[in-house]
Short mmCIF file of C-alpha atoms in Angstrom, two decimals:
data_model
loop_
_atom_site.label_atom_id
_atom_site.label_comp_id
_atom_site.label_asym_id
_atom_site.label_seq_id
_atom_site.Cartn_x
_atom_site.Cartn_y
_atom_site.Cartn_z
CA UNK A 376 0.00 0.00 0.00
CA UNK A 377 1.25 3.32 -1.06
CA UNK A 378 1.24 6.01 1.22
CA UNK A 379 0.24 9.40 -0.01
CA UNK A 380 2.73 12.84 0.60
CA UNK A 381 0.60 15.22 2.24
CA UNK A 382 0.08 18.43 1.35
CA UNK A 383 0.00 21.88 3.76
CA UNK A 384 -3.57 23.47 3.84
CA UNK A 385 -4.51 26.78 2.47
CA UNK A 386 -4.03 29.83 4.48
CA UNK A 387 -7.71 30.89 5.07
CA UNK A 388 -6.55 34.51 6.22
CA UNK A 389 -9.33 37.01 5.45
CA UNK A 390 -6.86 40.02 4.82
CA UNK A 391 -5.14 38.26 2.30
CA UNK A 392 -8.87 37.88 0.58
CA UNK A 393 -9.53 41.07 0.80
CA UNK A 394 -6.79 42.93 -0.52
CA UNK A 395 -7.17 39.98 -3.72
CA UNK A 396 -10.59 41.36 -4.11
CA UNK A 397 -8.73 45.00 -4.26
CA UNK A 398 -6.59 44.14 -6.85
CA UNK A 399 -8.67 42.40 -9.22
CA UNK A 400 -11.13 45.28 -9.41
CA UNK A 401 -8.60 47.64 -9.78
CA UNK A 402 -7.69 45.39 -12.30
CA UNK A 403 -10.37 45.27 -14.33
CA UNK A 404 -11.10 48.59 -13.62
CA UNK A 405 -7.72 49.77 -15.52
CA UNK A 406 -8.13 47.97 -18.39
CA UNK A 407 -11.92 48.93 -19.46
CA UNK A 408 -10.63 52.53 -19.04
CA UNK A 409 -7.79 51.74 -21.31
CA UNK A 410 -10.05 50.21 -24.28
CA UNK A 411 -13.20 52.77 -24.09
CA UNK A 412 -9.92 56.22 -24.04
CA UNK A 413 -8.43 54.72 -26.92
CA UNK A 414 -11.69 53.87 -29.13
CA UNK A 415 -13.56 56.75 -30.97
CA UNK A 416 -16.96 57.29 -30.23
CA UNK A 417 -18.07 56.32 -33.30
CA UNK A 418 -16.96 52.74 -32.93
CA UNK A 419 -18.60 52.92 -29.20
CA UNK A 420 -21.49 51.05 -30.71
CA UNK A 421 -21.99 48.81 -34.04
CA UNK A 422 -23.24 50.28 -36.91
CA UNK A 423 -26.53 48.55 -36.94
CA UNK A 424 -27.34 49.34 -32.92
CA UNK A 425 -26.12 52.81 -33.47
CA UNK A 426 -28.69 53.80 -36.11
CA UNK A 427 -31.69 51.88 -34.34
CA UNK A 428 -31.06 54.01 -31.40
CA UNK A 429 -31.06 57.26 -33.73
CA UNK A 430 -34.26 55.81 -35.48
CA UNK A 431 -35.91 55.59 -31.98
CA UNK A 432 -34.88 58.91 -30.35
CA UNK A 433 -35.92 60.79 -33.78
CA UNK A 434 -39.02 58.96 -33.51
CA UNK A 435 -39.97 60.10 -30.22
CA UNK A 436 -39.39 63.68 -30.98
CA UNK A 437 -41.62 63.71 -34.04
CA UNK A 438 -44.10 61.59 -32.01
CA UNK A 439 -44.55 64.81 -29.74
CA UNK A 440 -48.65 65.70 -29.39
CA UNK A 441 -49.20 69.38 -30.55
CA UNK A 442 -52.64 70.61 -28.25
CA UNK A 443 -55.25 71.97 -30.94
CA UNK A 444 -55.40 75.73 -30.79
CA UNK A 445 -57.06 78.33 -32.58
CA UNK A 446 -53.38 79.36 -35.03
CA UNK A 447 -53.25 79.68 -38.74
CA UNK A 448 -51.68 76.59 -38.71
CA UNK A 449 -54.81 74.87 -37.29
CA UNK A 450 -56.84 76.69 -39.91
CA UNK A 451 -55.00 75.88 -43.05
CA UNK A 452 -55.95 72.13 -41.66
CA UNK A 453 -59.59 73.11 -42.20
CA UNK A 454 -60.68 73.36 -45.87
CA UNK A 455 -64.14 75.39 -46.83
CA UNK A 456 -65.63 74.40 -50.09
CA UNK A 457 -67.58 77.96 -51.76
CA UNK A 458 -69.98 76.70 -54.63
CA UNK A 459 -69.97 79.85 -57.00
CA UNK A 460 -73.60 79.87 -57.96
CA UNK A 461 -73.91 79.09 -62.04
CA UNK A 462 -70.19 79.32 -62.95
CA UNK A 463 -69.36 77.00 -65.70
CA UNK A 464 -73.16 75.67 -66.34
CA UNK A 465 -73.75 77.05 -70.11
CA UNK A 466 -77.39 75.79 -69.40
CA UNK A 467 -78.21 78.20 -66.44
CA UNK A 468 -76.59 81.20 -66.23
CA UNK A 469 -78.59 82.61 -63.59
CA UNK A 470 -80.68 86.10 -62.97
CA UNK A 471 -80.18 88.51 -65.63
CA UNK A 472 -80.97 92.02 -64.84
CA UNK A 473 -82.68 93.61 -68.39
CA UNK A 474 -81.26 96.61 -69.93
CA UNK A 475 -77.71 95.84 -67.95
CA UNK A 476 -74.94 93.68 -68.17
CA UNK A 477 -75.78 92.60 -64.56
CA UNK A 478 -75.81 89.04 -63.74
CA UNK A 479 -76.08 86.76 -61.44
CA UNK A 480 -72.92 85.10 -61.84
CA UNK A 481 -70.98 88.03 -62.41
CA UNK A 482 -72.04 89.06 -58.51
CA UNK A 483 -71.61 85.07 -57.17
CA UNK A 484 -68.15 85.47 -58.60
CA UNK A 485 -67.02 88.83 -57.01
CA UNK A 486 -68.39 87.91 -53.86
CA UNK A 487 -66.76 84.59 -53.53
CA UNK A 488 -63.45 85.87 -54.67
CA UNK A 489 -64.12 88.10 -51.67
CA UNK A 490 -64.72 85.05 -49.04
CA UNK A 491 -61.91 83.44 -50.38
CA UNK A 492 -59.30 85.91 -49.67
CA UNK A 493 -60.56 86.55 -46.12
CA UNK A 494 -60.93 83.16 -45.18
CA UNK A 495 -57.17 82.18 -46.54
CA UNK A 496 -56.34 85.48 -44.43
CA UNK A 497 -57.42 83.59 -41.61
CA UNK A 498 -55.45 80.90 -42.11
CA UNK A 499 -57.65 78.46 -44.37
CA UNK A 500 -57.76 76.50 -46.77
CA UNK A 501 -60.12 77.42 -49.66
CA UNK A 502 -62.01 75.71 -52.67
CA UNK A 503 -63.91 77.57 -55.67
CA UNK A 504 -66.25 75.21 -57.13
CA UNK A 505 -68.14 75.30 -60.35
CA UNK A 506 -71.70 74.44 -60.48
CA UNK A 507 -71.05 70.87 -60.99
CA UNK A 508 -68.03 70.80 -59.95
CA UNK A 509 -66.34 67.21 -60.72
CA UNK A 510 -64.83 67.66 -57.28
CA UNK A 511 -68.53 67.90 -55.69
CA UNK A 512 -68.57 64.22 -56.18
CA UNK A 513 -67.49 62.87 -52.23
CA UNK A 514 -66.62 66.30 -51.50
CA UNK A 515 -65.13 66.59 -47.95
CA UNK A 516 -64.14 70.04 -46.29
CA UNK A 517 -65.02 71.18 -42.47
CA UNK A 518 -67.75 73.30 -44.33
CA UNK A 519 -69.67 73.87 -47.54
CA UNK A 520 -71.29 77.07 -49.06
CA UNK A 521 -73.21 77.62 -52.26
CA UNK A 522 -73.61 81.51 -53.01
CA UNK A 523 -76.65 82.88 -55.34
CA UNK A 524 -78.18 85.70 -55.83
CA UNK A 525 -82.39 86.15 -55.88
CA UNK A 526 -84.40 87.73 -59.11
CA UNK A 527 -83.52 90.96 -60.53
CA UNK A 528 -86.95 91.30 -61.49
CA UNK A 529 -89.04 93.59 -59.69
CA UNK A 530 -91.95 91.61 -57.37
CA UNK A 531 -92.85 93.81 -54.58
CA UNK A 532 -91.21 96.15 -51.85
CA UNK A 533 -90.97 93.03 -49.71
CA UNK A 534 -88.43 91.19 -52.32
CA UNK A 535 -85.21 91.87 -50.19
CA UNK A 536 -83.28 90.22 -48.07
CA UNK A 537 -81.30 87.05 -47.86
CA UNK A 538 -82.09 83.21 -47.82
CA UNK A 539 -80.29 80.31 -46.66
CA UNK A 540 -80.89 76.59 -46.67
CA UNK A 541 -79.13 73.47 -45.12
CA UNK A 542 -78.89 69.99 -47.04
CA UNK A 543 -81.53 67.37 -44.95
CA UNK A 544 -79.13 64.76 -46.28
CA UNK A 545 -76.22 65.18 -43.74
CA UNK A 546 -74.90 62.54 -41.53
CA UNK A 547 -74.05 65.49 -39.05
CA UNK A 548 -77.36 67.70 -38.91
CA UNK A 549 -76.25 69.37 -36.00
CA UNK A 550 -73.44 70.17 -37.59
CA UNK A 551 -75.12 71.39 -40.49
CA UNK A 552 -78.07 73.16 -38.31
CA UNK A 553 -75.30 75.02 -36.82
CA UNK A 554 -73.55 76.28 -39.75
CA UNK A 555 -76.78 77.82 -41.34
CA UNK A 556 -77.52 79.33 -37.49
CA UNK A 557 -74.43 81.19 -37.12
CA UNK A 558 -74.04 82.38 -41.06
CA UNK A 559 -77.67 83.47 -40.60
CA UNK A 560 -77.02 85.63 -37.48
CA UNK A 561 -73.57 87.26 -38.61
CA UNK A 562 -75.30 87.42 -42.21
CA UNK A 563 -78.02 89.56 -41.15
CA UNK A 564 -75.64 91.56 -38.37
CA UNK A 565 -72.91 92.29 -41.44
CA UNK A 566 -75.71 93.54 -43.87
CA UNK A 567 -78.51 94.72 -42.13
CA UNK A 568 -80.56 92.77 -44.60
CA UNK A 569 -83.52 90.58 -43.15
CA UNK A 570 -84.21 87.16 -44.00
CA UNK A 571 -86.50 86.54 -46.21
CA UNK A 572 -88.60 82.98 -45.73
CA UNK A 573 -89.79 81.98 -49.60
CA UNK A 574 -87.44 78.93 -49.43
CA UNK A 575 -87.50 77.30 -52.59
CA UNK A 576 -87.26 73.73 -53.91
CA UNK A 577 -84.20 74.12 -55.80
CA UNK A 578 -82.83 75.86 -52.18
CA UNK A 579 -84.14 72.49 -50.33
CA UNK A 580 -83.42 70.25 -53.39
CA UNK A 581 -79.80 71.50 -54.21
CA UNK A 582 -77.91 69.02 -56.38
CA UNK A 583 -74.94 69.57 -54.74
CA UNK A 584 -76.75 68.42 -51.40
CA UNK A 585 -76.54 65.09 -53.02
CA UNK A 586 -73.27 65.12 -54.31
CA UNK A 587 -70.97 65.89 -51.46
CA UNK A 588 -70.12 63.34 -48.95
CA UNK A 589 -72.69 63.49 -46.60
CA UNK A 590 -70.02 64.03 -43.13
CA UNK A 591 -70.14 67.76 -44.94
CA UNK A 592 -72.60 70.28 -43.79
CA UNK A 593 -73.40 72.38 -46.24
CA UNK A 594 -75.62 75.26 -46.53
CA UNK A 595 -76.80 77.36 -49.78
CA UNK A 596 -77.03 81.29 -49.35
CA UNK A 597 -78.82 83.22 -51.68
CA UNK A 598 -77.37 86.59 -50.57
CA UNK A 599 -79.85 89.32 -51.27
CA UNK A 600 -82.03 90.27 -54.03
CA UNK A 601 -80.37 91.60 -57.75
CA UNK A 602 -83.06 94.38 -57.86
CA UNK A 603 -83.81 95.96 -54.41
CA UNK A 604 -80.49 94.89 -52.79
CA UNK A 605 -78.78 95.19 -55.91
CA UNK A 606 -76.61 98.55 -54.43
CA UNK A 607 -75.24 96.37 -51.47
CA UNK A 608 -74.42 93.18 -54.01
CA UNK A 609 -72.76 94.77 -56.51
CA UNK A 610 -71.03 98.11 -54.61
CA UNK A 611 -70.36 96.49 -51.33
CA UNK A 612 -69.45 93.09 -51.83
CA UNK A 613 -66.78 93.22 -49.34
CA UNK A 614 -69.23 93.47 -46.86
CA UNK A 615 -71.42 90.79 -47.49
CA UNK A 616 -68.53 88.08 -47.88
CA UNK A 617 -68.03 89.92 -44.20
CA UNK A 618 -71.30 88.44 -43.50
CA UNK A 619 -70.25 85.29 -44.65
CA UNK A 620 -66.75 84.96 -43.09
CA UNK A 621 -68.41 85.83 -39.98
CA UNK A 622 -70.59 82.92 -40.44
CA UNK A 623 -67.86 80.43 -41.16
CA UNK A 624 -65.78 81.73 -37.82
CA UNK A 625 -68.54 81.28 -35.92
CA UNK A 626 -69.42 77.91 -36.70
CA UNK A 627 -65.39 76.83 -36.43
CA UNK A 628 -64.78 78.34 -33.56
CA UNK A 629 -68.21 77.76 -31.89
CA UNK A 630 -69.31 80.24 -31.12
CA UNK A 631 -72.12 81.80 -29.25
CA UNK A 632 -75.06 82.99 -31.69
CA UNK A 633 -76.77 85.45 -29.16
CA UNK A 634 -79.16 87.27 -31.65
CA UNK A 635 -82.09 86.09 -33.91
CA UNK A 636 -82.54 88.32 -36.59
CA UNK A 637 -85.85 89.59 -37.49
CA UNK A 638 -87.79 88.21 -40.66
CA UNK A 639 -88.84 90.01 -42.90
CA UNK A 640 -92.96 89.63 -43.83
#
């Protein structure tokens, strides 16, 4: 039988432990200081990593919620489709006043070009349509108006004033209730005119009413009479698209419609 050498046990000394603990961290310690001062910062990360970590920061800053307030900015968001009453249709061409070059269209025109530039002044965006417009067809926009103008023909001392009618086919009647409401009340404040009630089929009917996409509200405004309010249409159409403007602001930026005006008999 063989005997075994034996062997001197391990010095268990729990200084000696500690100051190898020291040294090894200091160890380490040295030589990830070494490798991260010599390497750029470029090489830091790999290629791949590095541009998934740009993607993601980038992506949080454009993922930033803006609050909705009432800026230009906000406005241009919100598009207004104006229907110029008769432009384009070679098959209606509207009122004609006799023994002038009056028409119809010629005042739809001048007064639309009128809303137009005040309501891109306030920030939106704005489209002239024709009277069958291809671009009726679907037609979205945060609001839709259809401008005409009444007879030229004399009738009586009681044919003045203005009309307006809202489409009945809307999937947003409140919407659309409200947008006649407030261009009625600034309508009538803007042009002193009254409203006059002889609502008409074709007002009621209006193709375009059909057309559009129905999440539009739309309204048609026939803005005054060509013979007795024919000084205010055709010498002051700034102010009526005033009127108008007024109207459109009001529904936007709801707001409150205080007066009723008065009907005319």
């Amino acid at each position: 039988m063989t005997q075994q050498k034996s062997h001197p046990s391990p010095i268990n000394n729990p200084l000696v432990e500690t100051w190898k603990s020291i040294l090894t961290i200091f160890g380490v310690a040295f030589v990830v200081a070494t490798t991260f001062t010599a390497a750029k910062p470029d090489n830091l990360f790999p290629s791949d990593l590095k541009s998934q970590l740009t993607e993601a920061i980038q992506g949080q800053e454009s993922s930033v919620v803006s609050w909705a307030t009432a800026t230009p900015a906000l406005m241009q968001q919100q598009r207004i489709g104006i229907v110029v009453g008769h432009w384009g249709d070679n098959n209606d061409p509207g009122a004609v006043c006799a023994n002038s070059d009056l028409t119809e269209l010629r005042v739809n025109q001048e007064i639309a070009n009128f809303v137009q530039k005040m309501l891109i002044a306030e920030g939106f965006t704005v489209d002239l349509l024709k009277e069958f417009d291809e671009r009726l067809e679907g037609y979205q926009a945060t609001a839709m108006i259809s401008l005409h103008a009444d007879s030229c023909t004399y009738v009586n001392d009681f044919a003045t004033g203005f009309k307006i009618a809202g489409t009945s086919l809307s999937s947003r009647t409140e919407r659309t209730a409200r947008l006649a409401s407030c261009i009625r009340n600034r309508y009538a404040a803007a042009t002193d005119l009254p409203e006059h009630r002889s609502i008409t089929a074709d007002m009621t009917e209006y193709h375009a009413f059909s057309e559009i996409d129905p999440s539009t509200p739309a309204v048609i405004l026939e803005t005054g009479f060509l013979n007795l309010d024919q000084v205010l249409l055709t010498q002051h159409g700034d102010i009526v698209a005033s009127g108008i403007v007024a109207g459109i602001l009001c529904y936007v930026n709801n707001e409150s419609i205080n007066v009723v005006p008065t009907p005319a008999p």
